[in-house]
XYZ file of C-alpha atoms in Angstrom:
345
model
C 133.100 109.765 286.629
C 131.364 112.185 284.235
C 131.729 111.710 280.536
C 129.895 113.399 277.685
C 128.282 111.708 274.725
C 131.151 112.910 272.576
C 133.641 111.243 274.878
C 131.632 108.022 274.980
C 131.480 107.821 271.223
C 135.155 108.675 270.923
C 136.099 105.845 273.236
C 133.901 103.342 271.477
C 134.877 104.317 267.958
C 138.507 105.364 268.165
C 139.644 103.103 270.991
C 140.121 100.352 268.416
C 140.995 102.443 265.375
C 144.456 102.789 263.911
C 145.460 106.248 262.737
C 149.134 107.055 262.989
C 151.799 105.220 264.939
C 151.221 106.994 268.251
C 147.474 106.458 268.238
C 147.935 102.899 267.023
C 149.827 102.033 270.160
C 147.407 103.936 272.361
C 144.484 102.140 270.740
C 145.507 98.895 272.414
C 143.851 100.194 275.561
C 140.495 99.560 273.893
C 140.294 95.908 272.911
C 143.511 94.905 274.653
C 142.485 96.468 277.946
C 139.154 94.677 278.033
C 140.154 91.208 276.946
C 143.818 90.508 276.426
C 145.092 92.394 279.479
C 142.378 91.501 281.995
C 142.398 87.856 280.978
C 139.737 85.266 281.642
C 140.396 83.287 284.827
C 140.988 84.084 288.491
C 143.533 81.290 288.867
C 145.525 82.534 285.888
C 145.106 86.194 286.900
C 146.711 85.505 290.306
C 149.927 84.412 288.624
C 150.322 87.308 286.214
C 147.656 86.468 283.612
C 149.658 83.468 282.398
C 147.810 80.473 281.005
C 148.721 79.583 277.431
C 151.300 76.873 278.281
C 149.350 75.173 281.085
C 147.115 72.198 280.239
C 144.988 73.036 283.295
C 144.158 76.618 282.213
C 140.474 77.519 281.821
C 138.659 78.537 279.762
C 140.915 76.863 277.227
C 138.982 78.218 274.238
C 140.318 81.646 275.249
C 143.803 80.899 276.610
C 144.914 78.293 274.091
C 142.393 76.061 272.281
C 145.064 73.350 271.902
C 144.666 72.720 275.652
C 141.302 71.134 274.861
C 143.159 68.187 273.324
C 144.410 67.244 276.805
C 140.986 67.274 278.501
C 139.905 63.981 280.078
C 136.669 65.099 281.792
C 133.904 67.623 281.347
C 135.205 70.871 282.875
C 133.667 74.166 283.892
C 134.852 77.516 285.213
C 133.059 80.632 286.438
C 134.901 83.851 287.346
C 133.789 87.298 288.511
C 135.653 90.459 289.434
C 135.002 94.026 290.501
C 137.669 96.641 289.812
C 138.064 100.262 290.815
C 136.418 102.989 288.722
C 133.160 100.992 288.717
C 134.519 98.309 286.399
C 133.319 94.736 286.542
C 133.922 91.595 284.568
C 133.738 87.859 284.475
C 134.038 84.757 282.359
C 132.363 81.409 281.826
C 133.897 78.306 280.318
C 132.585 74.844 279.413
C 134.721 72.154 277.801
C 134.724 68.419 277.200
C 136.788 65.718 275.485
C 135.548 64.227 272.230
C 136.892 60.728 271.853
C 140.481 60.128 272.943
C 142.283 62.794 270.937
C 139.920 65.729 270.505
C 138.242 68.343 272.645
C 135.751 71.166 272.283
C 135.139 74.188 274.494
C 133.119 77.380 274.839
C 134.107 80.606 276.575
C 132.340 83.892 277.213
C 134.058 87.004 278.587
C 132.258 90.026 279.985
C 133.542 93.508 280.871
C 131.485 96.548 281.783
C 131.014 99.808 283.674
C 128.407 99.938 286.419
C 127.715 103.661 286.791
C 128.510 105.824 283.781
C 127.079 109.383 283.815
C 125.645 110.448 280.452
C 126.099 114.208 279.925
C 125.060 116.257 276.913
C 126.966 119.107 275.263
C 125.398 121.600 277.700
C 126.924 119.705 280.641
C 123.511 118.470 281.741
C 123.307 114.998 283.264
C 120.794 112.912 281.346
C 121.090 109.749 283.409
C 123.384 106.806 283.924
C 124.436 104.055 281.540
C 125.978 100.625 281.965
C 128.055 100.010 278.832
C 129.446 96.510 278.445
C 131.646 94.428 276.178
C 131.385 90.670 275.651
C 133.492 88.171 273.749
C 132.506 84.659 272.675
C 134.910 81.833 271.824
C 134.253 78.376 270.391
C 137.371 76.210 270.408
C 138.431 72.859 268.958
C 141.582 70.799 269.429
C 143.263 67.669 268.120
C 146.036 65.899 270.026
C 148.330 64.683 267.273
C 150.732 62.847 269.614
C 150.918 62.067 273.293
C 152.715 65.386 273.819
C 151.461 67.675 271.020
C 148.075 69.246 270.420
C 146.852 71.778 267.861
C 143.816 73.987 268.257
C 141.733 76.739 266.780
C 138.945 78.880 268.116
C 136.394 81.144 266.481
C 135.756 84.410 268.309
C 133.226 87.208 267.995
C 132.608 90.310 270.086
C 129.563 92.364 270.976
C 129.616 95.721 272.764
C 126.746 97.942 273.878
C 127.175 101.597 274.911
C 123.695 101.837 276.530
C 123.215 105.551 275.714
C 120.757 105.648 272.781
C 117.683 106.094 274.990
C 118.940 109.504 276.165
C 119.156 111.084 272.692
C 115.832 111.304 270.888
C 117.198 113.652 268.221
C 119.963 111.232 267.162
C 119.332 107.762 265.774
C 122.095 106.132 267.809
C 122.957 102.457 267.631
C 123.960 101.031 271.002
C 125.292 97.641 269.945
C 128.101 96.591 267.634
C 128.982 93.058 266.598
C 132.321 92.106 265.105
C 132.887 89.551 262.360
C 134.163 86.095 263.246
C 137.928 85.880 263.703
C 140.314 82.974 264.169
C 142.825 82.068 266.871
C 145.363 79.334 266.064
C 147.503 77.521 268.606
C 149.926 74.728 269.466
C 150.949 73.244 272.808
C 153.674 70.717 273.555
C 154.249 68.943 276.853
C 157.960 68.183 276.420
C 158.275 66.123 279.605
C 157.067 66.217 283.207
C 158.882 69.524 283.733
C 158.630 71.631 280.569
C 155.815 72.790 278.293
C 155.595 75.434 275.583
C 152.903 77.098 273.524
C 152.338 79.374 270.552
C 149.059 81.237 270.026
C 148.199 83.501 267.075
C 145.154 85.656 267.820
C 142.748 87.814 265.816
C 143.282 86.482 262.312
C 140.456 87.377 259.941
C 139.241 86.238 256.542
C 139.542 89.765 255.113
C 142.422 91.537 253.360
C 145.833 91.053 255.008
C 144.114 88.667 257.442
C 143.318 91.759 259.527
C 140.303 91.850 261.830
C 138.634 95.034 260.581
C 134.965 95.957 260.346
C 132.718 99.006 260.030
C 131.006 100.441 263.090
C 127.902 102.381 262.136
C 127.121 104.583 265.127
C 123.792 105.969 263.906
C 121.139 104.860 261.440
C 120.656 108.397 260.090
C 124.413 109.040 259.556
C 124.308 111.963 262.013
C 127.407 110.536 263.726
C 130.362 109.554 261.600
C 131.062 105.847 261.215
C 134.530 104.413 261.701
C 136.208 101.034 261.623
C 136.816 98.594 264.415
C 140.202 96.897 264.363
C 141.871 94.259 266.497
C 145.641 93.857 266.486
C 147.175 90.603 265.326
C 148.794 88.967 268.342
C 151.631 86.470 268.651
C 151.804 84.921 272.116
C 154.591 82.504 273.092
C 154.426 80.716 276.435
C 156.734 78.555 278.527
C 155.988 76.513 281.628
C 158.241 74.758 284.167
C 157.233 72.369 286.950
C 159.455 71.176 289.756
C 159.628 70.399 293.482
C 161.462 72.482 296.062
C 161.753 71.076 299.584
C 159.013 68.612 298.727
C 156.583 71.326 297.562
C 155.285 71.505 293.969
C 156.490 74.754 292.382
C 155.514 76.079 288.955
C 156.838 78.932 286.816
C 155.061 80.452 283.814
C 156.337 82.968 281.282
C 154.778 84.598 278.227
C 156.063 86.998 275.576
C 153.397 88.851 273.578
C 153.679 90.873 270.374
C 150.790 93.099 269.276
C 151.088 94.055 265.595
C 149.237 97.347 265.259
C 149.328 97.575 261.482
C 146.890 96.626 258.756
C 149.408 94.493 256.864
C 150.038 90.776 256.704
C 153.463 91.179 258.311
C 154.993 94.442 259.519
C 158.722 94.486 260.280
C 158.804 98.101 261.433
C 159.280 97.995 265.243
C 157.172 101.144 265.511
C 154.199 99.058 264.427
C 154.585 96.514 267.223
C 153.975 96.601 270.949
C 155.779 94.034 273.081
C 154.969 92.997 276.599
C 155.639 90.088 278.934
C 154.065 88.147 281.758
C 155.577 85.962 284.448
C 153.998 83.964 287.258
C 154.898 81.535 290.013
C 152.813 79.241 292.186
C 153.543 76.853 295.017
C 151.360 74.318 296.814
C 152.357 75.444 300.307
C 149.910 73.089 302.049
C 148.118 70.024 300.676
C 145.614 71.325 298.100
C 146.405 74.956 299.030
C 148.275 77.147 296.531
C 149.845 80.614 296.707
C 150.538 82.521 293.485
C 152.387 85.692 292.505
C 152.913 87.288 289.106
C 153.537 90.319 286.959
C 151.630 91.331 283.837
C 153.875 93.996 282.351
C 154.067 96.415 285.324
C 150.901 95.206 287.061
C 151.400 92.968 290.097
C 149.167 90.051 291.101
C 148.736 87.832 294.149
C 146.598 84.710 294.102
C 145.290 82.032 296.466
C 143.592 78.751 295.663
C 142.270 75.678 297.422
C 141.100 72.349 296.002
C 138.095 70.438 297.293
C 137.135 66.800 296.696
C 133.566 65.668 297.108
C 132.608 62.009 296.826
C 129.115 61.181 295.592
C 128.571 57.470 295.372
C 131.593 55.947 293.694
C 132.592 59.143 291.891
C 134.907 61.834 293.195
C 134.258 65.408 292.061
C 137.189 67.805 292.132
C 136.754 71.578 292.194
C 138.836 74.522 293.373
C 138.107 78.032 294.565
C 140.496 80.849 293.627
C 141.123 84.462 294.599
C 143.260 87.177 292.994
C 144.455 90.612 294.103
C 145.617 92.982 291.350
C 147.637 96.191 291.552
C 147.489 98.369 288.422
C 150.726 100.300 288.781
C 150.220 103.003 286.147
C 146.873 104.040 287.660
C 147.883 103.235 291.272
C 144.729 101.149 291.752
C 144.202 98.105 293.980
C 141.568 95.604 292.867
C 140.823 93.137 295.673
C 137.642 91.477 294.378
C 138.367 88.640 291.947
C 136.942 85.194 292.638
C 136.685 82.045 290.580
C 135.283 78.514 290.706
C 136.404 75.668 288.465
C 135.856 71.952 288.484
C 135.680 68.610 286.713
C 132.827 66.145 286.305
C 134.045 62.566 285.646
């Protein structure tokens, strides 16, 4: 897939920028496409990228930091995926309880391109690059009651275009680091059947609480600098657990509002993008789960199996998960998503 330097810089600089209503909505493909849409867990991906209302979702620092308040053991998760168009990604999560009511967790997300042709203005191929984008989360939670927990996480991103070495006449800067932003959340386990969640993402300490920062593309100002912007996000989740014919069945739903405006609150519907997610899972055999879901118009299928290993007097639980994704707008099948997660008592 050949792309020129101009195109690379345009994607990196304007993919997150907000300039006009039409481009504001299109800009969600930048940050949103890498993190919010692709998610951060194979188990959750297999059921439509739903995870904010589930106390078992990992990494919790990403999905909903309030989940950390319900942790009883040290937990870990490792996920990797390979998508069409030479895209790859993955995530790592570590979390642990602190006392009886608190929890802390760390999450790292990674997205990148494996083989990106670098072409100059004369249509000459200079080589290949492997641009990547990473996101770090550090989350904390406090369980105020037996059913309610509140959480917050600090997040920061780093992206690297990996093209500076090919342009000696331009003082390019490959890497960009965002300022620290906040994600606030609440989760309530109403009873054995119902749970709900609210997550507010990408709140900053700057004006209008907007996550905005300068991106200086070159040290000699030969390439114009722009601003990086993340949309404020309101995510509301709902979970339902039941049994059908003796089989555990779960349903998950999420409504998401992306506010693409640099204001504290924008009531103009043209400055919002709404989307939804829905997922179902059923334990069809003991410890074996089948999942299906929809993330907007993208369809997902997931499989999972739990293992129990006894070492001495302790029993270690871990599960292996798989997800198949169909991106409907691009007509792409992505069959390579695998994940491992477990608990250490």
